[in-house]
PDB file of C-alpha atoms in Angstrom:
ATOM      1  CA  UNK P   1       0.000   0.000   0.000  1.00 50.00           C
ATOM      2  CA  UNK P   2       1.427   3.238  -0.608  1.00 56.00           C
ATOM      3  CA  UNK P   3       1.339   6.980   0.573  1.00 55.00           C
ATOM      4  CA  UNK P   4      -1.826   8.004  -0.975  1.00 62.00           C
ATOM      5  CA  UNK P   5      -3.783   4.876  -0.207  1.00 55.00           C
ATOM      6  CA  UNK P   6      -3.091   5.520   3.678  1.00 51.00           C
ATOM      7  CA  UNK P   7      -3.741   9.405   3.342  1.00 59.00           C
ATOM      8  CA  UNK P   8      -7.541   8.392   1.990  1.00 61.00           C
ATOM      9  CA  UNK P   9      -8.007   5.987   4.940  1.00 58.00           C
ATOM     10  CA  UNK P  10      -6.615   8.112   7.380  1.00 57.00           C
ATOM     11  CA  UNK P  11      -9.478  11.055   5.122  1.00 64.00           C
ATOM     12  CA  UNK P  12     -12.117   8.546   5.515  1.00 63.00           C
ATOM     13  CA  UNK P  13     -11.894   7.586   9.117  1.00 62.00           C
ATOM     14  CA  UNK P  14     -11.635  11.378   9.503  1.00 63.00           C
ATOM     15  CA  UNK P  15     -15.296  11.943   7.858  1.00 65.00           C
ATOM     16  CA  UNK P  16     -16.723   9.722   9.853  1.00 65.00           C
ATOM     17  CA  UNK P  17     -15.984  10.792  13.181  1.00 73.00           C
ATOM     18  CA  UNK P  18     -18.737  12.047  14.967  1.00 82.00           C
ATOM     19  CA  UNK P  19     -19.341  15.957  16.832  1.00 86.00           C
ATOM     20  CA  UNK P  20     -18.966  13.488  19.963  1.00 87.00           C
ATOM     21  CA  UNK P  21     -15.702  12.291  19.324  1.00 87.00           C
ATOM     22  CA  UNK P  22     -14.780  15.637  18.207  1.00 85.00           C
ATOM     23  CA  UNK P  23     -15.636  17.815  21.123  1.00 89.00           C
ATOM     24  CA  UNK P  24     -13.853  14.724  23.560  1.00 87.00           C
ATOM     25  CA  UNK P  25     -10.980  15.764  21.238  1.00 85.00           C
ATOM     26  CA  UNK P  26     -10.800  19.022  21.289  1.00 88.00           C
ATOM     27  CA  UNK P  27     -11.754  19.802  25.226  1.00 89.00           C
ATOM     28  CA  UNK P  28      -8.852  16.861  25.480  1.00 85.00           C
ATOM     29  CA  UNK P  29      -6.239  19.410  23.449  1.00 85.00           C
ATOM     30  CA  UNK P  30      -7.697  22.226  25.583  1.00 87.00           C
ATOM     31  CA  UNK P  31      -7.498  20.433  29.104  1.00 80.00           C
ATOM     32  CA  UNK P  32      -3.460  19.524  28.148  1.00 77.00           C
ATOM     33  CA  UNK P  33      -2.804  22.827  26.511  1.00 79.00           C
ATOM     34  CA  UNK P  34      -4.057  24.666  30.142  1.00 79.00           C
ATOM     35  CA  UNK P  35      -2.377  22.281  32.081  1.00 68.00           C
ATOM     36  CA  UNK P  36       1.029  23.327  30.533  1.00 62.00           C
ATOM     37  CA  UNK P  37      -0.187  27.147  31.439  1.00 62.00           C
ATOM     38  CA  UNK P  38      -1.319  25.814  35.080  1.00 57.00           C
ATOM     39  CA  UNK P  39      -4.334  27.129  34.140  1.00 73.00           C
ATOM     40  CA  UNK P  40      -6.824  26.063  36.555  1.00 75.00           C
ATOM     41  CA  UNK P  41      -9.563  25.909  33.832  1.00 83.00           C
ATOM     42  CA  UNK P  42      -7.569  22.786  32.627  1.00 78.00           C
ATOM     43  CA  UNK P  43     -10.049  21.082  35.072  1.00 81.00           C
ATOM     44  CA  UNK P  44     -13.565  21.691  33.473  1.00 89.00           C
ATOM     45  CA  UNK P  45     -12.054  20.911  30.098  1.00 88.00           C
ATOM     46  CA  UNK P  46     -10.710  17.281  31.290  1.00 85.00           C
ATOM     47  CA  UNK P  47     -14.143  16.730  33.133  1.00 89.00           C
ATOM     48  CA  UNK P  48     -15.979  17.343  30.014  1.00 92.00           C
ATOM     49  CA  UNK P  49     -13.582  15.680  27.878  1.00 89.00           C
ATOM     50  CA  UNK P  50     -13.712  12.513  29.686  1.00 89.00           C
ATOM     51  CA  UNK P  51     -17.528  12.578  30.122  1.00 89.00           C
ATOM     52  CA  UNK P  52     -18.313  12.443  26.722  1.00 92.00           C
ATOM     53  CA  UNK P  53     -15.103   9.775  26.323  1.00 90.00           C
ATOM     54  CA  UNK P  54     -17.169   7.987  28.018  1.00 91.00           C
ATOM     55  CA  UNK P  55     -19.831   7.805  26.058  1.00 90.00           C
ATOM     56  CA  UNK P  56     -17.365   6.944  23.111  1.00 89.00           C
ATOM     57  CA  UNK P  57     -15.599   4.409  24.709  1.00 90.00           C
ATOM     58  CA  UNK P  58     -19.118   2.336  25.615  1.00 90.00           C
ATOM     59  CA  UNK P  59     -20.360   2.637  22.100  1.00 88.00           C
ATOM     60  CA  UNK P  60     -16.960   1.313  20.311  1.00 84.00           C
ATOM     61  CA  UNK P  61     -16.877  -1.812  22.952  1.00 88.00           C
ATOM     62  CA  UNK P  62     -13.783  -0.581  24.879  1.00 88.00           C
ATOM     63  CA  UNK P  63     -15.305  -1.165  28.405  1.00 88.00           C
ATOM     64  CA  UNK P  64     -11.971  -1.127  30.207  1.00 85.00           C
ATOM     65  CA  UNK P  65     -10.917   2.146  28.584  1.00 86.00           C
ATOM     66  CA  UNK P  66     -14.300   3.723  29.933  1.00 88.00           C
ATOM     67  CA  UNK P  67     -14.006   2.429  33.035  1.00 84.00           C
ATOM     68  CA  UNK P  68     -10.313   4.125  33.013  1.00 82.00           C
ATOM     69  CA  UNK P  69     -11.771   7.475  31.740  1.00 86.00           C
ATOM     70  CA  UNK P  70     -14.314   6.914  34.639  1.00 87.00           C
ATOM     71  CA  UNK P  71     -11.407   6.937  37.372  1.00 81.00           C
ATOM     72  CA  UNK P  72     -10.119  10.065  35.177  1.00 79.00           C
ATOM     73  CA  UNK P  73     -13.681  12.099  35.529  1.00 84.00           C
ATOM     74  CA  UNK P  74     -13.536  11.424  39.628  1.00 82.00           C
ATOM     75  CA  UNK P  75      -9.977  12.696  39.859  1.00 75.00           C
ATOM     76  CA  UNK P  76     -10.726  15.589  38.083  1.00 77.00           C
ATOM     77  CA  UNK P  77     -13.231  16.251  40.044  1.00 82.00           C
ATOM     78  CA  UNK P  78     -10.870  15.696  42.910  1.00 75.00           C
ATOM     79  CA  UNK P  79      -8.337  17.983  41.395  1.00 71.00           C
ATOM     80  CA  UNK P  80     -10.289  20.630  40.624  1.00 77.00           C
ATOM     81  CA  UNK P  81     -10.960  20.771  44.465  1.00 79.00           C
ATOM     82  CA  UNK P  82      -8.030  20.149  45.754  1.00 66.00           C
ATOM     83  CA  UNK P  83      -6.659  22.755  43.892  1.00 66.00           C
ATOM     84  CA  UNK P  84      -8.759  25.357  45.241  1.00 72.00           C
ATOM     85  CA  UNK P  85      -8.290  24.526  48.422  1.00 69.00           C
ATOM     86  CA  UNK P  86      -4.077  24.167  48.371  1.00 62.00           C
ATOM     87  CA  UNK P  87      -2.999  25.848  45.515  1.00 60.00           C
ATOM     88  CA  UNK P  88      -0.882  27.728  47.408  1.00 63.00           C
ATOM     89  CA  UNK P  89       1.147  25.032  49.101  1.00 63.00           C
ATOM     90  CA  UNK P  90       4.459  23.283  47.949  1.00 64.00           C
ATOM     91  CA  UNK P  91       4.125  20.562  45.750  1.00 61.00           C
ATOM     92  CA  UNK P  92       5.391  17.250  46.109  1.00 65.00           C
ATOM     93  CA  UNK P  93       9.065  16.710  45.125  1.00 79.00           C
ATOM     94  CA  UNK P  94       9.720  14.563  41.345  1.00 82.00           C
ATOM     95  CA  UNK P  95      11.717  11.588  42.489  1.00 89.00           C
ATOM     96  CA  UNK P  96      12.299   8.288  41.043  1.00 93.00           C
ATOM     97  CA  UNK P  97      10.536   5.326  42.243  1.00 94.00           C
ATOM     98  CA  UNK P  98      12.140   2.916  45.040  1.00 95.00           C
ATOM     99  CA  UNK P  99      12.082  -0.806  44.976  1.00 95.00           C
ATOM    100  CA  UNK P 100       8.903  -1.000  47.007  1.00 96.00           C
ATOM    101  CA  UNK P 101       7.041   1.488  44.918  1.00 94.00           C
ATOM    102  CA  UNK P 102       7.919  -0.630  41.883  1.00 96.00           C
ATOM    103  CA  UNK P 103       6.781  -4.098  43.306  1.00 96.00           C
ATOM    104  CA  UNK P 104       3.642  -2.208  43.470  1.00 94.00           C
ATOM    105  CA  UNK P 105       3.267  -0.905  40.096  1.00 95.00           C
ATOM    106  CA  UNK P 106       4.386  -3.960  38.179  1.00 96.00           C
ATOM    107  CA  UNK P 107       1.171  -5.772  40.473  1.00 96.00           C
ATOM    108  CA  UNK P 108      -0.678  -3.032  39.639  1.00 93.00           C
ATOM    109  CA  UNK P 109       0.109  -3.682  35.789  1.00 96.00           C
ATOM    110  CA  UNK P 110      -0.348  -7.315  35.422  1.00 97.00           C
ATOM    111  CA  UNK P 111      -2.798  -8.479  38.601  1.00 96.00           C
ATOM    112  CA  UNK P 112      -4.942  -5.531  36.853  1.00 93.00           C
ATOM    113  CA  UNK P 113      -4.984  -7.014  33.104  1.00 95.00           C
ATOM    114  CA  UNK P 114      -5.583 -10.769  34.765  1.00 96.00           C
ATOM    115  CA  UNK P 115      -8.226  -9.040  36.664  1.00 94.00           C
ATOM    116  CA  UNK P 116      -9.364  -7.134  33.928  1.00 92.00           C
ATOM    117  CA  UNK P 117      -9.273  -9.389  30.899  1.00 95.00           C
ATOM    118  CA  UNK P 118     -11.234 -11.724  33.078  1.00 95.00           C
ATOM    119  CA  UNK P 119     -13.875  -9.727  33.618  1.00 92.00           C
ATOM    120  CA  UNK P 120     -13.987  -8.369  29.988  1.00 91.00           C
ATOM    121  CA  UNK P 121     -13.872 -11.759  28.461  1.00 93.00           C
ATOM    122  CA  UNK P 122     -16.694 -13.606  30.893  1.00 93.00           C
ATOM    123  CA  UNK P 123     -19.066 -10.314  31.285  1.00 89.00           C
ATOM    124  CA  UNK P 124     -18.825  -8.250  28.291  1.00 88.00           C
ATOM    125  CA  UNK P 125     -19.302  -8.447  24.585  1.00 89.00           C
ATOM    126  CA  UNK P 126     -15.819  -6.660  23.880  1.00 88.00           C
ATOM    127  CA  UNK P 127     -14.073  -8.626  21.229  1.00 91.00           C
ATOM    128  CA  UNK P 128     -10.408  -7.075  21.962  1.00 92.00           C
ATOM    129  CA  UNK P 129     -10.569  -8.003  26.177  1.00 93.00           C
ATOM    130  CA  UNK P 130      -6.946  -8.865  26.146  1.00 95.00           C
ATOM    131  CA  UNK P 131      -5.981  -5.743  24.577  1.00 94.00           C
ATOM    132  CA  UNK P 132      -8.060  -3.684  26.221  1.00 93.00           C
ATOM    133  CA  UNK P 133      -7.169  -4.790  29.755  1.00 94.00           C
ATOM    134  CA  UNK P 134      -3.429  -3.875  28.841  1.00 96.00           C
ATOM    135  CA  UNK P 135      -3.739  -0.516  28.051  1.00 94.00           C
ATOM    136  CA  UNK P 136      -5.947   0.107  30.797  1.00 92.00           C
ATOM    137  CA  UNK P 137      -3.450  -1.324  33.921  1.00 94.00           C
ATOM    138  CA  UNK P 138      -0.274   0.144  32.777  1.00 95.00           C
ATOM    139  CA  UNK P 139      -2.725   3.377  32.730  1.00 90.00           C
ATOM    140  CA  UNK P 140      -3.650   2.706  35.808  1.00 89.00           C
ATOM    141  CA  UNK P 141      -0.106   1.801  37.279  1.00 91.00           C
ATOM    142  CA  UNK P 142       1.481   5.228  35.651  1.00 87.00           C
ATOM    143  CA  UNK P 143      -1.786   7.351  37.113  1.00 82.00           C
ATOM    144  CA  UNK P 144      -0.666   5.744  40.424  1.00 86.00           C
ATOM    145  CA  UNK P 145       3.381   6.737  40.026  1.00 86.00           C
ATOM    146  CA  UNK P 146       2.083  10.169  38.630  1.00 80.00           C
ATOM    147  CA  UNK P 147       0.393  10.814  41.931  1.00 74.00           C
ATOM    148  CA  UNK P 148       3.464  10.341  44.281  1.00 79.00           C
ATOM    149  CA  UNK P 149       4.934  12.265  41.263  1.00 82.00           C
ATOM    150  CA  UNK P 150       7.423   9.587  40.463  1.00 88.00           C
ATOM    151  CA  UNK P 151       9.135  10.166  37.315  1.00 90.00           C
ATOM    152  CA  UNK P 152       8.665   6.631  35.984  1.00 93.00           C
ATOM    153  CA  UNK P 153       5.202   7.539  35.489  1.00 88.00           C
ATOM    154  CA  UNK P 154       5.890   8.644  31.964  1.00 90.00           C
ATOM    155  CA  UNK P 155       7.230   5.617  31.223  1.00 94.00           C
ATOM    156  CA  UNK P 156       4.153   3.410  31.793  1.00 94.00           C
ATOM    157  CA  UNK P 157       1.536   6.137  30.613  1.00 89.00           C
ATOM    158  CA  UNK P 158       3.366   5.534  27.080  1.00 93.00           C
ATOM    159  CA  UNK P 159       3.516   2.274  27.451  1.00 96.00           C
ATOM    160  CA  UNK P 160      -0.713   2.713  27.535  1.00 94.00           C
ATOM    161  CA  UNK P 161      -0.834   5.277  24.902  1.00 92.00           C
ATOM    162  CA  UNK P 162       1.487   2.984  22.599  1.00 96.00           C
ATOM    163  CA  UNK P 163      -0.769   0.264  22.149  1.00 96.00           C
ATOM    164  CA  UNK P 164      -3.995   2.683  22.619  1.00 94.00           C
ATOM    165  CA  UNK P 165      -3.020   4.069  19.088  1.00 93.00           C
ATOM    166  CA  UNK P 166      -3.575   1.331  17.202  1.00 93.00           C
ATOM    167  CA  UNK P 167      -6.686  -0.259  19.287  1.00 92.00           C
ATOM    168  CA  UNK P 168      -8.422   3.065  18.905  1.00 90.00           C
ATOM    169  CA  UNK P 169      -7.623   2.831  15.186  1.00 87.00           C
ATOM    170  CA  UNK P 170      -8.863  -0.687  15.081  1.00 88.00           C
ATOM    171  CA  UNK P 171     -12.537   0.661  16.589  1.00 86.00           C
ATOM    172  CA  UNK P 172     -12.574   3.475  14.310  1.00 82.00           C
ATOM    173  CA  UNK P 173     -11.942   6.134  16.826  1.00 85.00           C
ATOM    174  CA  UNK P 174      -9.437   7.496  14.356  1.00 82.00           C
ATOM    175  CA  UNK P 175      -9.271  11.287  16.089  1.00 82.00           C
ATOM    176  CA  UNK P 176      -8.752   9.551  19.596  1.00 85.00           C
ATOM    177  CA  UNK P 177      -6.141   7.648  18.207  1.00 88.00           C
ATOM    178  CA  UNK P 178      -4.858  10.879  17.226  1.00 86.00           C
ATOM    179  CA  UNK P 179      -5.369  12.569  20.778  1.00 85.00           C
ATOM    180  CA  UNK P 180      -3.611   9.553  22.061  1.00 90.00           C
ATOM    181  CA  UNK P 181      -0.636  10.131  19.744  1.00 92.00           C
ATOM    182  CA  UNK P 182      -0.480  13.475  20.620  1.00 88.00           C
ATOM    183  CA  UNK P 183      -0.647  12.344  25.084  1.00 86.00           C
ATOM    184  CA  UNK P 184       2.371   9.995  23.725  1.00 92.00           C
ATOM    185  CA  UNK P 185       4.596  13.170  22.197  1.00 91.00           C
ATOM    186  CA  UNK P 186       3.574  15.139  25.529  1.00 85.00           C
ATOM    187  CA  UNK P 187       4.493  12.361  27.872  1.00 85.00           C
ATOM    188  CA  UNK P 188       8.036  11.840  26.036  1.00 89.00           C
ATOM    189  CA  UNK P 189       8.988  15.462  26.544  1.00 86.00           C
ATOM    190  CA  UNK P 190       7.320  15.224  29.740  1.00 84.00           C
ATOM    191  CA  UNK P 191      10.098  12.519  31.032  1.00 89.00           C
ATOM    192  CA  UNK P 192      12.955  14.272  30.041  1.00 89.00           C
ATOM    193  CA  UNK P 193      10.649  18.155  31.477  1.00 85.00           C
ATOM    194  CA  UNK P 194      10.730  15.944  35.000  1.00 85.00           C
ATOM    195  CA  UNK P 195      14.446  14.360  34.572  1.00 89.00           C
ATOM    196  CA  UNK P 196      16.030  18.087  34.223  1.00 88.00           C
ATOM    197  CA  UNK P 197      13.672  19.139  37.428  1.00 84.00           C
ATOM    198  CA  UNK P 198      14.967  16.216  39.207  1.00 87.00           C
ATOM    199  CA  UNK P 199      18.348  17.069  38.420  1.00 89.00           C
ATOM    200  CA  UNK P 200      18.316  20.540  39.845  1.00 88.00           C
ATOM    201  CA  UNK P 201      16.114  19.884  42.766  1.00 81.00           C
ATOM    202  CA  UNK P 202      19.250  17.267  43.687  1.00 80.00           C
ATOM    203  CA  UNK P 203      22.154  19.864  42.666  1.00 78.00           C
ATOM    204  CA  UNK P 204      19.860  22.326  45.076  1.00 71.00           C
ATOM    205  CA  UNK P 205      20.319  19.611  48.089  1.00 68.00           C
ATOM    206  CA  UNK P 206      23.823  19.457  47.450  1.00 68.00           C
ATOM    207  CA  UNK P 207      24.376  23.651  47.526  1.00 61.00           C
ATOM    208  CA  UNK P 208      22.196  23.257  51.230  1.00 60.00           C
ATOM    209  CA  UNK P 209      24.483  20.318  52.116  1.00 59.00           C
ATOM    210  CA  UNK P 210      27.571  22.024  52.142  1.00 53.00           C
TER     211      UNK P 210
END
């Protein structure tokens, strides 16, 4: 297949997408474009982003995905509040993750796609359960790291979006596949944002050391 032929599918998937996936798209873009301002509007977008993802998510079959974007809508939610209330205060410090912390994460990843594969494959119609579950627990193991802010967190949120790309593609959600590529470009620059923070935060300690 060459250039052209892929330009016309990628056209086609386009013209089908529908205002709903379009407006989950484009308040997605929005809520990751304010959260690079720390603009505290970033909130609302990501709530109403993820509510109509949602939506999406149940119609194309991915029930673990919507159950993920679920988690997302609460913790927006929480965020939004939390933000009001300590906005003011010092975050926590980026550090990378100790041995404990990644005992826990690696459970997190593969006890959660047993867990969740199981329960796609015996009590729903989804006819992708195995990949579904996958991209749904290393999700959920990076939204975990990302909460301690552990820097690893990038790491296993691209892990998600990596095979999200081409499962959204394969359901036809081509402009979520394209969000998702666009998370995956974020999160890499993210990684290396964090690893330069890290590095002064420690050449800080040192200065207050001596």
């Amino acid at each position: 297949m060459n250039l052209n032929h892929w330009i016309e599918l990628f056209m086609e998937q386009v013209s089908l997408t529908t205002a709903w996936e379009w407006a989950a798209v484009l308040l997605g873009v929005a809520e990751v474009l304010l959260a690079k301002a720390n603009n505290i509007w970033l909130y609302p977008a990501g709530i109403a982003s993820t509510f109509i993802g949602i939506y999406v998510l149940l119609m194309a079959g991915l029930y673990a995905e919507s159950a993920l974007n679920i988690y997302y809508l609460v913790m927006s939610i929480y965020g939004w509040i939390h933000w009001i209330r300590r906005r003011d205060a010092p975050p926590v410090k980026i550090s990378w993750s100790t041995r404990r912390e990644w005992i826990v994460t690696l459970v997190i990843v593969f006890a959660g796609w047993l867990i969740l594969y199981l329960l796609l494959k015996n009590f729903t119609t989804s006819n992708v359960p195995l990949w579904d579950a996958w991209v749904s627990s290393t999700a959920w193991a990076g939204m975990w790291l990302l909460a301690g802010r552990k820097i690893e967190n990038w790491i296993l949120l691209n892990i998600s979006n990596l095979f999200a790309i081409p499962l959204l593609c394969y359901k036809h959600l081509v402009m979520f596949s394209a969000l998702t590529l666009f998370l995956f470009i974020v999160a890499f620059f993210g990684f290396f944002s964090w690893l330069a923070i890290l590095r002064k935060q420690k050449g800080a300690e040192r200065l207050v050391t001596v």
